[in-house]
Amino acid sequence: MGRGVPGLEQTYYTFFTIVLVFLAIMLMLCLVRAIIGPRIADRIVAVNMMGTMVMVIIAILALMLEEGYLADICLIYAMLSFLAVIVLTKVYMGVYREKKEEEEKKNGSV
């Protein structure tokens, strides 16, 4: 990365540092969205975005530190994040269906 060109490695390092700071700020904003909601769907999307941003942060760190094993960690984290969002969505849909069935029973019996 930038070998042979004077000053290019320092430029890459500075650029990646700025991007990491920006992603950290965006990660905190997504955390706020996940906490305040207002709907469950907003929270699920925020958690998914946080997972994606963490993957990008790990990938950038792999480039900055020139450590190949971080790319493997990034792939594992991608699979875990995907599964977590799927589980959260399944749980949300189950709760939504139960509430809908309860409302239908109340309205049908009245």
Short mmCIF file of C-alpha atoms in Angstrom, two decimals:
data_model
loop_
_atom_site.label_atom_id
_atom_site.label_comp_id
_atom_site.label_asym_id
_atom_site.label_seq_id
_atom_site.Cartn_x
_atom_site.Cartn_y
_atom_site.Cartn_z
CA MET A 1 0.00 0.00 0.00
CA GLY A 2 1.82 3.07 -1.25
CA ARG A 3 5.23 1.45 -1.48
CA GLY A 4 7.66 3.26 -3.71
CA VAL A 5 5.74 6.53 -3.85
CA PRO A 6 6.96 9.12 -1.35
CA GLY A 7 4.28 10.40 1.00
CA LEU A 8 1.55 8.10 -0.30
CA GLU A 9 1.63 5.78 2.71
CA GLN A 10 1.18 8.72 5.08
CA THR A 11 -1.71 9.97 2.92
CA TYR A 12 -3.37 6.55 3.10
CA TYR A 13 -2.90 6.44 6.85
CA THR A 14 -4.42 9.91 7.29
CA PHE A 15 -7.35 9.10 4.99
CA PHE A 16 -8.09 5.81 6.73
CA THR A 17 -7.93 7.51 10.13
CA ILE A 18 -10.45 10.15 9.01
CA VAL A 19 -12.74 7.43 7.64
CA LEU A 20 -12.48 5.46 10.90
CA VAL A 21 -13.42 8.53 12.95
CA PHE A 22 -16.37 9.23 10.65
CA LEU A 23 -17.55 5.62 10.91
CA ALA A 24 -17.23 5.72 14.70
CA ILE A 25 -19.44 8.81 14.82
CA MET A 26 -21.97 7.17 12.52
CA LEU A 27 -21.86 4.04 14.67
CA MET A 28 -22.77 6.09 17.73
CA LEU A 29 -25.66 7.71 15.85
CA CYS A 30 -26.94 4.26 14.85
CA LEU A 31 -26.70 3.19 18.47
CA VAL A 32 -28.87 6.16 19.43
CA ARG A 33 -31.40 5.16 16.75
CA ALA A 34 -31.39 1.58 18.04
CA ILE A 35 -32.09 2.79 21.57
CA ILE A 36 -34.78 5.41 20.94
CA GLY A 37 -36.61 3.58 18.16
CA PRO A 38 -39.48 4.58 17.84
CA ARG A 39 -40.52 1.32 16.16
CA ILE A 40 -39.01 -2.15 16.38
CA ALA A 41 -38.30 -2.07 12.63
CA ASP A 42 -36.17 1.06 13.12
CA ARG A 43 -34.20 -0.73 15.80
CA ILE A 44 -33.61 -3.78 13.62
CA VAL A 45 -32.39 -1.64 10.72
CA ALA A 46 -30.10 0.29 13.09
CA VAL A 47 -28.60 -2.94 14.42
CA ASN A 48 -28.05 -4.15 10.85
CA MET A 49 -26.35 -0.87 9.93
CA MET A 50 -24.15 -1.09 13.00
CA GLY A 51 -23.05 -4.58 11.99
CA THR A 52 -22.20 -3.39 8.48
CA MET A 53 -20.21 -0.43 9.79
CA VAL A 54 -18.26 -2.63 12.19
CA MET A 55 -17.36 -4.89 9.25
CA VAL A 56 -16.10 -1.89 7.28
CA ILE A 57 -14.10 -0.71 10.30
CA ILE A 58 -12.48 -4.14 10.65
CA ALA A 59 -11.68 -4.20 6.91
CA ILE A 60 -10.06 -0.75 7.08
CA LEU A 61 -8.03 -1.80 10.10
CA ALA A 62 -6.90 -4.88 8.16
CA LEU A 63 -5.56 -2.58 5.46
CA MET A 64 -3.98 -0.10 7.88
CA LEU A 65 -2.29 -2.69 10.05
CA GLU A 66 -1.53 -5.03 7.12
CA GLU A 67 -2.88 -8.01 9.05
CA GLY A 68 -4.59 -10.65 6.92
CA TYR A 69 -6.29 -12.40 9.81
CA LEU A 70 -8.52 -9.35 10.33
CA ALA A 71 -10.14 -10.07 6.96
CA ASP A 72 -11.09 -13.53 8.26
CA ILE A 73 -12.53 -11.96 11.40
CA CYS A 74 -14.49 -9.56 9.21
CA LEU A 75 -16.04 -12.47 7.28
CA ILE A 76 -16.95 -14.31 10.48
CA TYR A 77 -18.47 -11.12 11.89
CA ALA A 78 -20.49 -10.68 8.68
CA MET A 79 -22.01 -14.14 9.08
CA LEU A 80 -22.80 -13.56 12.76
CA SER A 81 -24.32 -10.15 12.06
CA PHE A 82 -26.49 -11.59 9.31
CA LEU A 83 -27.74 -14.38 11.56
CA ALA A 84 -28.43 -11.93 14.40
CA VAL A 85 -30.59 -9.74 12.16
CA ILE A 86 -32.47 -12.78 10.86
CA VAL A 87 -33.17 -13.97 14.42
CA LEU A 88 -34.31 -10.50 15.50
CA THR A 89 -36.62 -10.27 12.51
CA LYS A 90 -38.10 -13.70 13.19
CA VAL A 91 -38.74 -12.80 16.84
CA TYR A 92 -40.32 -9.49 15.84
CA MET A 93 -42.58 -11.16 13.29
CA GLY A 94 -43.67 -13.75 15.86
CA VAL A 95 -44.58 -11.08 18.40
CA TYR A 96 -46.37 -9.06 15.71
CA ARG A 97 -48.45 -12.08 14.66
CA GLU A 98 -49.38 -12.88 18.26
CA LYS A 99 -50.57 -9.31 18.87
CA LYS A 100 -52.55 -9.36 15.64
CA GLU A 101 -54.24 -12.66 16.54
CA GLU A 102 -55.12 -11.34 20.02
CA GLU A 103 -56.69 -8.22 18.51
CA GLU A 104 -58.70 -10.34 16.08
CA LYS A 105 -59.98 -12.52 18.96
CA LYS A 106 -60.99 -9.44 20.98
CA ASN A 107 -62.78 -7.86 18.03
CA GLY A 108 -64.46 -11.14 17.04
CA SER A 109 -65.80 -11.93 20.49
CA VAL A 110 -67.24 -8.45 21.17
#
